[in-house]
CSV table of C-alpha atoms and ligand atoms in Angstrom, one decimal:
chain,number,residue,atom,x,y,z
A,247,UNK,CA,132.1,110.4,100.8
A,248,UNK,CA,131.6,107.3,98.3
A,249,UNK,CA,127.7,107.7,97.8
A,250,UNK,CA,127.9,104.5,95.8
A,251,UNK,CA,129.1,102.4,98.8
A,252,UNK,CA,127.5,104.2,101.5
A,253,UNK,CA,124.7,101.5,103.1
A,254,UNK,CA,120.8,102.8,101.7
A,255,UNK,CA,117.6,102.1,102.6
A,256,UNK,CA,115.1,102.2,99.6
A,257,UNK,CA,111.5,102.4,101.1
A,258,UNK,CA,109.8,103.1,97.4
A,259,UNK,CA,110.9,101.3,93.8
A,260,UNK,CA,108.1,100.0,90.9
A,261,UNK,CA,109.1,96.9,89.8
A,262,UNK,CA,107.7,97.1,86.7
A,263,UNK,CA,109.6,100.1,85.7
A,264,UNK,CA,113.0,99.0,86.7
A,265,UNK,CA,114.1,96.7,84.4
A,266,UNK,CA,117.7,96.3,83.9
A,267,UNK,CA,118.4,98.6,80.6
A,268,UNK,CA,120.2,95.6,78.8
A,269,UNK,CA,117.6,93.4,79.4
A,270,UNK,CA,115.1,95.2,77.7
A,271,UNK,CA,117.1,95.7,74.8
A,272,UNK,CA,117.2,91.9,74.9
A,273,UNK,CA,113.7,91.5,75.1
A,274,UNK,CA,112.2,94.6,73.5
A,275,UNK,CA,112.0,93.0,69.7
A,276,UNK,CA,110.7,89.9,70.8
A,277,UNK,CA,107.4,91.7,71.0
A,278,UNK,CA,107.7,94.2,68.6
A,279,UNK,CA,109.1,97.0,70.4
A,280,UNK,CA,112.1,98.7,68.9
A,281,UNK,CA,115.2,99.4,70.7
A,282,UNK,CA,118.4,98.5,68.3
A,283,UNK,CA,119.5,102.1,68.6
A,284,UNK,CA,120.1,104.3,71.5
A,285,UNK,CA,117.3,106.8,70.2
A,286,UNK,CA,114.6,103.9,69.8
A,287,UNK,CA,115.1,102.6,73.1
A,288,UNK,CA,115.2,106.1,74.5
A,289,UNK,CA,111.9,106.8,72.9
A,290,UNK,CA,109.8,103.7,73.9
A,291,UNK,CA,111.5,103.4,77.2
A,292,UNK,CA,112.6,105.8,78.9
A,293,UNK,CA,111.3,109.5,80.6
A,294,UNK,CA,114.4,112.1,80.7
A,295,UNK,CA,112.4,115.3,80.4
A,296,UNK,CA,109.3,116.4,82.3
A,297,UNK,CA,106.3,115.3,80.7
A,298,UNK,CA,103.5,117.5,80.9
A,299,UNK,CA,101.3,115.7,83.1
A,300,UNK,CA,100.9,111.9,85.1
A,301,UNK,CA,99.0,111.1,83.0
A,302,UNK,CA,101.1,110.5,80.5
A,303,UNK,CA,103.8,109.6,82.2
A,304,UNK,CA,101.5,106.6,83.3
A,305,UNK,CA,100.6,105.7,79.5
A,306,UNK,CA,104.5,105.6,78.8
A,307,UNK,CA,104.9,102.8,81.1
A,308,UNK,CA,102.6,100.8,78.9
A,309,UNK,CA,105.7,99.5,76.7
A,310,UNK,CA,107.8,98.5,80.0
A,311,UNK,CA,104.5,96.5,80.9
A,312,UNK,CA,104.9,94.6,77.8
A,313,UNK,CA,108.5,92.8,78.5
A,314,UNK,CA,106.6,90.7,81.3
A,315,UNK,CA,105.6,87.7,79.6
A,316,UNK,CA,106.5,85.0,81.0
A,317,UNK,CA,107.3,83.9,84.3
A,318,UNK,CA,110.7,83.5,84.3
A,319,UNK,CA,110.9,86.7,82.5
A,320,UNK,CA,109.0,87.9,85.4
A,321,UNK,CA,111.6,86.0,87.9
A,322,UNK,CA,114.9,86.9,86.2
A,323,UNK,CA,113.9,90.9,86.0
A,324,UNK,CA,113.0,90.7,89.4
A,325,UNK,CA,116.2,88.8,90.7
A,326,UNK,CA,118.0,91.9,88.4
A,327,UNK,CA,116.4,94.3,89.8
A,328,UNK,CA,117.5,93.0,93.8
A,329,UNK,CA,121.1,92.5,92.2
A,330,UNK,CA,121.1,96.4,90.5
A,331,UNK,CA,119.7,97.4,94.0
A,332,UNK,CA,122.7,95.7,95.7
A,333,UNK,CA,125.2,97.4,93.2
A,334,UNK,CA,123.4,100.8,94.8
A,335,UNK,CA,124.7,100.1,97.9
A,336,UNK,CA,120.9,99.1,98.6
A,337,UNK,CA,120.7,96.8,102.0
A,338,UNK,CA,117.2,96.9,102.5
A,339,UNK,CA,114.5,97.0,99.7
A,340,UNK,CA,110.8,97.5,99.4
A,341,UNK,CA,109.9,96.8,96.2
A,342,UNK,CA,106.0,97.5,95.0
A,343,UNK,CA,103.9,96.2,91.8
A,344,UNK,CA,100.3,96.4,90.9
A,345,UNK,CA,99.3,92.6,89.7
A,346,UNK,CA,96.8,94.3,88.1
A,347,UNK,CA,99.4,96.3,85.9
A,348,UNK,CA,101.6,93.7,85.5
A,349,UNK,CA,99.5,90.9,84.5
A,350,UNK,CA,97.3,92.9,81.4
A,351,UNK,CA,97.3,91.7,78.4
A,352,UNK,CA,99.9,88.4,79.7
A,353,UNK,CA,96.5,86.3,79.2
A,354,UNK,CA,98.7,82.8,80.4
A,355,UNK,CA,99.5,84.5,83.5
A,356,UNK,CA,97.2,85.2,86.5
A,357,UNK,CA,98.1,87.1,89.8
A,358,UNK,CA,99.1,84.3,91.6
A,359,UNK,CA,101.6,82.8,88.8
A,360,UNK,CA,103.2,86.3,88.6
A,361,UNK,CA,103.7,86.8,92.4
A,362,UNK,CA,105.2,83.2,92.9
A,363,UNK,CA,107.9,84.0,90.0
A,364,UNK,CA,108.7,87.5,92.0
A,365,UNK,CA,109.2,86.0,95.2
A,366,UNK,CA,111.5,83.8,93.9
A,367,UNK,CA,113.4,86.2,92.1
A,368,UNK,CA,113.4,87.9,95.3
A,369,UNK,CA,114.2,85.1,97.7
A,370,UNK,CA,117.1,84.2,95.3
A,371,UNK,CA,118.8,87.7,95.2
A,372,UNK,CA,117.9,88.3,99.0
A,373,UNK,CA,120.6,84.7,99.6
A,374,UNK,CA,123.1,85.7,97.0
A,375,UNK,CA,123.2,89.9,97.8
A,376,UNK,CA,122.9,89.8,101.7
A,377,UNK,CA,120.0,92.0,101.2
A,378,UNK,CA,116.5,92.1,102.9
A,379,UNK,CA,113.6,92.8,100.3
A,380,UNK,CA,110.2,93.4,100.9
A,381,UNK,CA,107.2,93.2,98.8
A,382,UNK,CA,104.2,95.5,98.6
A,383,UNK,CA,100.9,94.8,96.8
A,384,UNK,CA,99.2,98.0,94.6
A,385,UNK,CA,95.7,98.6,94.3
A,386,UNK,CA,95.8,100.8,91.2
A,387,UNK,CA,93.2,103.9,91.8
A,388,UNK,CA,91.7,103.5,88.5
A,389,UNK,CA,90.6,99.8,89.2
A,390,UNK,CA,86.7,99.1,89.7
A,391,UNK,CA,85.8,98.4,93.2
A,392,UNK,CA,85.2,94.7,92.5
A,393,UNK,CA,88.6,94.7,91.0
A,394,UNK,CA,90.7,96.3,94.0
A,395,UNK,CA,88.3,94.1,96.7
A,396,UNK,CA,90.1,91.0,95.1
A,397,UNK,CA,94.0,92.5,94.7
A,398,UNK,CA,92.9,93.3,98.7
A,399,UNK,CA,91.9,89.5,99.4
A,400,UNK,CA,95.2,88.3,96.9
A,401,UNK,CA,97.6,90.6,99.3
A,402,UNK,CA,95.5,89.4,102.5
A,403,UNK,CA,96.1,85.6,101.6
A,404,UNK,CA,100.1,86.5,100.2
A,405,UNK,CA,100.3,88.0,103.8
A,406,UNK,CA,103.7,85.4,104.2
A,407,UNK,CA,105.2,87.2,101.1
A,408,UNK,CA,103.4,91.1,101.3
A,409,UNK,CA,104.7,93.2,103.5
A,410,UNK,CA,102.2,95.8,102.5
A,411,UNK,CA,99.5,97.4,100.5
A,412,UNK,CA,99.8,100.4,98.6
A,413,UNK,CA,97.3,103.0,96.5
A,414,UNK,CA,98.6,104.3,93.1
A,415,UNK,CA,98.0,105.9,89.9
A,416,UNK,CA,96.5,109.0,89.3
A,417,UNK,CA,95.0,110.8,92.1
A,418,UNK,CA,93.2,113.7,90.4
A,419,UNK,CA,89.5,112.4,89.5
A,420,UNK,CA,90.4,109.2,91.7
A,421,UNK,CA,88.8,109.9,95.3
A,422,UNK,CA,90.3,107.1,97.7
A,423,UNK,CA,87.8,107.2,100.4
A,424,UNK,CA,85.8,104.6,98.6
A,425,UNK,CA,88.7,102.1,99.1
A,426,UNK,CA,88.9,102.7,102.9
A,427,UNK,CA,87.5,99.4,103.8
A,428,UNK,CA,90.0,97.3,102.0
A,429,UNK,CA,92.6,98.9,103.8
A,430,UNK,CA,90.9,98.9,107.0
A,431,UNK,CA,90.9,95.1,106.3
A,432,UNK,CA,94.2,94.8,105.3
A,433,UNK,CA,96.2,96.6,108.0
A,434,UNK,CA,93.9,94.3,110.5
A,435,UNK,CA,95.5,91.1,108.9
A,436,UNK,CA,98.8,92.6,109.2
A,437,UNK,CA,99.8,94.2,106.2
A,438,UNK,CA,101.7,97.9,106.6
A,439,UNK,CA,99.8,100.8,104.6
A,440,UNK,CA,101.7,103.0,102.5
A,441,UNK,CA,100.0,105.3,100.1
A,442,UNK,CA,100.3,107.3,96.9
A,443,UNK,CA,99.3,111.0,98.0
A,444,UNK,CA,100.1,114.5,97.3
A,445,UNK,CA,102.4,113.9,94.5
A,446,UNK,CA,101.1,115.8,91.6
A,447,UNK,CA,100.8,119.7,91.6
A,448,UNK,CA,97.0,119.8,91.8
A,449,UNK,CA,94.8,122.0,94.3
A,450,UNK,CA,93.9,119.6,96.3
A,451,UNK,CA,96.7,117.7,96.9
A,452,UNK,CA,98.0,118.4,100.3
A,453,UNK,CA,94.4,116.8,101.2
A,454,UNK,CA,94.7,113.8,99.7
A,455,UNK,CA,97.8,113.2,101.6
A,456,UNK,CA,95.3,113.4,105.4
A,457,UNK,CA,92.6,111.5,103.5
A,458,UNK,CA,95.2,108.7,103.1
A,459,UNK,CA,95.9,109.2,106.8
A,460,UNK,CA,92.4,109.6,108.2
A,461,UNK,CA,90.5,107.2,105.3
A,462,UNK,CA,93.0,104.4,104.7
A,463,UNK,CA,95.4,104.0,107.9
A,464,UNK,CA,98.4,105.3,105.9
A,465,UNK,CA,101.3,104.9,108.4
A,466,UNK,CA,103.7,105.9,105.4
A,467,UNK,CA,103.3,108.3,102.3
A,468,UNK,CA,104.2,107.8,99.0
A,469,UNK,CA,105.4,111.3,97.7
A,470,UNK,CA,103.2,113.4,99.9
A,471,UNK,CA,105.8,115.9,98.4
A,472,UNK,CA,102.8,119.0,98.0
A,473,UNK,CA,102.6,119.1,101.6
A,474,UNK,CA,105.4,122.1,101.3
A,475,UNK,CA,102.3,124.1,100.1
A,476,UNK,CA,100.1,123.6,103.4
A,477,UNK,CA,101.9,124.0,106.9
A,478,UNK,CA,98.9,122.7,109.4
A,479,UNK,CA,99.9,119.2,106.7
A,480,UNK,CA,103.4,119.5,107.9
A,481,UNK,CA,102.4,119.8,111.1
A,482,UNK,CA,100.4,116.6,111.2
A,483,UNK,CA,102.9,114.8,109.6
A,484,UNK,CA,105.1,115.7,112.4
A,485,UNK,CA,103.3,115.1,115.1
A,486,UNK,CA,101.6,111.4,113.5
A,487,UNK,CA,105.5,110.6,112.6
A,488,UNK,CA,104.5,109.9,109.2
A,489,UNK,CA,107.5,109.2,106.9
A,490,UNK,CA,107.4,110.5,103.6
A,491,UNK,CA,108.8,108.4,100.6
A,492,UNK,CA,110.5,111.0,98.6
A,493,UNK,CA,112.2,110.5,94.7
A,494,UNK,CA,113.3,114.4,93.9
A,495,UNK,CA,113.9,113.2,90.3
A,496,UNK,CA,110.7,111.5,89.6
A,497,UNK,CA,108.6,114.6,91.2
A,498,UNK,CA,110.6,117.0,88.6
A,499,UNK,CA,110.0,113.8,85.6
A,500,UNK,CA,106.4,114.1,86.3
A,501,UNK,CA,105.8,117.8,86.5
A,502,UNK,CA,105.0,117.5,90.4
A,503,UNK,CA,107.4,119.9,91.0
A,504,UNK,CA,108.5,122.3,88.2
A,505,UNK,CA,112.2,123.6,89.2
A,506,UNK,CA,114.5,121.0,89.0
A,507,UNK,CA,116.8,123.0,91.9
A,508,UNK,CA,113.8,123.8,94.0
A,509,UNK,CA,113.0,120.3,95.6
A,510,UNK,CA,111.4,120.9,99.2
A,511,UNK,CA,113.4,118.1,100.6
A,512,UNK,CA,115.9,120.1,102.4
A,513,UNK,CA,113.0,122.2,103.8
A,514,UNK,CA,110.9,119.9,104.8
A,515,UNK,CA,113.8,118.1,106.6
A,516,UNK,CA,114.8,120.8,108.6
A,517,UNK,CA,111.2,121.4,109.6
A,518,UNK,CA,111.1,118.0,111.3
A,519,UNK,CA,109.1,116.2,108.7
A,520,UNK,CA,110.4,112.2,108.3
A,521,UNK,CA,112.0,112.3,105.1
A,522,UNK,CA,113.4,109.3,103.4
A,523,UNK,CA,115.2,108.6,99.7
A,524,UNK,CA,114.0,106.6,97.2
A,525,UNK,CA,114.1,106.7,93.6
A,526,UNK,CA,110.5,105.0,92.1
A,527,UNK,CA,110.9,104.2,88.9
A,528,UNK,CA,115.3,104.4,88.0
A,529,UNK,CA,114.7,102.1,84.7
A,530,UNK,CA,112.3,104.0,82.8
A,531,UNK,CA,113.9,107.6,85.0
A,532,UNK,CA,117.2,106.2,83.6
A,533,UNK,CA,118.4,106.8,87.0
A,534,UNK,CA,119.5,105.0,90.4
A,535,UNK,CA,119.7,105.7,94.2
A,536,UNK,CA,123.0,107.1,94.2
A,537,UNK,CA,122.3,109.6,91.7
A,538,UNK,CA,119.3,111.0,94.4
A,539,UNK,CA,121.7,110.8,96.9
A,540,UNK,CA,124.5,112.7,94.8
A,541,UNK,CA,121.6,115.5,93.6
A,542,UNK,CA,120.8,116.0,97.3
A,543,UNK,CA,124.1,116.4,98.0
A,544,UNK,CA,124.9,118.9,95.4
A,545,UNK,CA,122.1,121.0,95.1
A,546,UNK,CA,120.6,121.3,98.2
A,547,UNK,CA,123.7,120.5,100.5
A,548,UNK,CA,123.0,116.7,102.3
A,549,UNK,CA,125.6,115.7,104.3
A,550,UNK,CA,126.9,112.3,105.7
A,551,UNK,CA,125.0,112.4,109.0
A,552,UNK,CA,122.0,113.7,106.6
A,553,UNK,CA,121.9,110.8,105.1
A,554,UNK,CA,122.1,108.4,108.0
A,555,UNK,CA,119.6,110.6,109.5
A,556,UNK,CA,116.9,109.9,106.5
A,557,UNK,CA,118.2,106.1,106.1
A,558,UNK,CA,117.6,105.3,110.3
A,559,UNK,CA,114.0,106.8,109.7
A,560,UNK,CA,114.0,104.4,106.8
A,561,UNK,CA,115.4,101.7,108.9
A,562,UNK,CA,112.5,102.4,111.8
A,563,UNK,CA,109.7,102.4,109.1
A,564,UNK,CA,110.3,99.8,106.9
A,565,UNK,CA,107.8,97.1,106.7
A,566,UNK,CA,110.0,94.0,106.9
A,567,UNK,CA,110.3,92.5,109.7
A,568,UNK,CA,112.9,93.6,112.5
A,569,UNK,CA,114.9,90.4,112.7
A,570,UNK,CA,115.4,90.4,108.8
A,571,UNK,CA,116.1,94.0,108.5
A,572,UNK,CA,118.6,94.2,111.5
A,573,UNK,CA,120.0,90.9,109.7
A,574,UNK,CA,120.5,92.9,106.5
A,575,UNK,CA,121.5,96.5,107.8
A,576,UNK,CA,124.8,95.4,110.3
B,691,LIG,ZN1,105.6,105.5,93.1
């Protein structure tokens, strides 16, 4: 089987940390980042070991932030980004960015500026790739209520070019109950839910993952990967058909899980849970889709008719809308 070629479905991708390697290179010293040789550029940009915690996994992202500093620097990563997909064998993207994130410290570009110059990025690359690609809005946890009430009313009035809102950074110390209403108002105007939950290894985090459920409408999980730990979680995944959005690499990157050949994927498939593939953040993981797919395959024995299986539940839960999806996928 040609994992390369074989037709994917990615549900969960950060555009701000998949920028095309060469392109950062290109861009890195015009704002004083170094990345001449491989060992610079390895060092400010990318994650290749397991760092010891998400937190500072999230402060190494700072530097990628950096590159987007214009807008047609924000359009031309973004059309790379769709075109790398397609070279993944990607059909059907969801891509997600916080404009919170992406915007700090670009003082000459606000929210609306920044999304215009993704979408057409994206609109470009969906013509010239065949592809269908989807856009989802992130309320970073971190953010001040004020703050996330307004990325909520920015994704509400984008609701022509957001598919969806998502919840992400750090869960531990970040409750997300008090962000229930802007969800509640979102998914009322339309917009899909997805949320960050029960990635890293803390107590607590197989909770988190029915809080975003119960609290903010969820109809998708982002990780949820420390469900393995709790059975009556499994169980309500099952039962509420909740997809989760699982990156295997990432979750051993990021400490979330600590043996790189014990991934629950396999076991949480075979329970029944919706598992789908996706790869986060491949620029700064120095990875792509295929090389989940091939890890899946080799360690914990995926087949063919695996795959189709995880990319149909992909295909049945994606936010974008039927007609463009079907148009993309045959
Ligand atoms: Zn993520």
């Amino acid at each position: 089987m040609n994992l390369k070629k074989l037709p994917k479905i990615e549900l969960h991708r950060h555009l701000e940390l998949s920028v095309r390697h060469s392109t950062i290179k290109a861009l890195a010293p015009k704002i004083g980042l170094k990345a001449d040789t491989d060992e610079e550029f390895a060092k400010n940009f990318l994650i290749t070991e397991p760092m010891k915690d998400l937190g500072s996994v999230l402060n190494k992202f700072l530097d990628t932030q950096k590159l987007f500093y214009t807008e047609d620097i924000i359009e031309q990563i973004t059309y790379e980004i769709c075109e790398d997909a397609h070279n993944e064998g990607i059909k059907i993207l969801e891509l997600r960015y916080a404009p919170t994130f992406l915007v700090m410290g670009h003082d000459k570009i606000n929210f609306e500026q920044a999304h215009l110059a993704i979408v057409r990025g994206m609109k470009k690359a969906e013509k010239d790739f065949n592809m269908a690609v989807g856009l989802l809005c992130i309320i970073q946890r971190i953010s001040p209520l004020d703050v996330a009430e307004s990325v909520t009313d920015f994704a509400i009035d984008h609701k022509d070019t957001f598919i969806g809102l998502d919840l992400a950074d750090n869960e531990e110390g970040f409750d997300s109950k008090p962000f229930s209403s802007f969800f509640m108002r979102a998914k009322k105007a339309g917009l899909g839910i997805t949320v960050h939950a029960g990635e890293s290894d803390v107590p607590n985090a197989p909770r988190y993952i029915l809080e975003a459920i119960e609290h903010l409408g969820a109809t998708r999980i982002g990780h949820g990967v420390q469900c393995y730990r709790d059975e009556s979680v499994i169980k309500q995944l099952i039962d509420k058909k909740i997809p989760l959005e699982l990156c295997p690499t990432s979750n051993w990157l990021t400490g979330a899980i600590k043996d790189k050949d014990n991934h629950p994927f396999k076991t949480l498939m075979d329970k029944g849970v919706l598992t789908t593939i996706s790869s986060d953040d491949p620029g700064i993981f120095n990875i792509d889709l295929t090389h989940e797919y091939e890890l899946l395959q080799n360690k914990y024995g995926l087949t063919e008719k695996d795959f189709e299986h995880c990319n149909k539940i992909a295909f049945d839960h994606s936010f974008i809308s039927l007609d463009k999806k079907t148009a993309a996928w045959s």
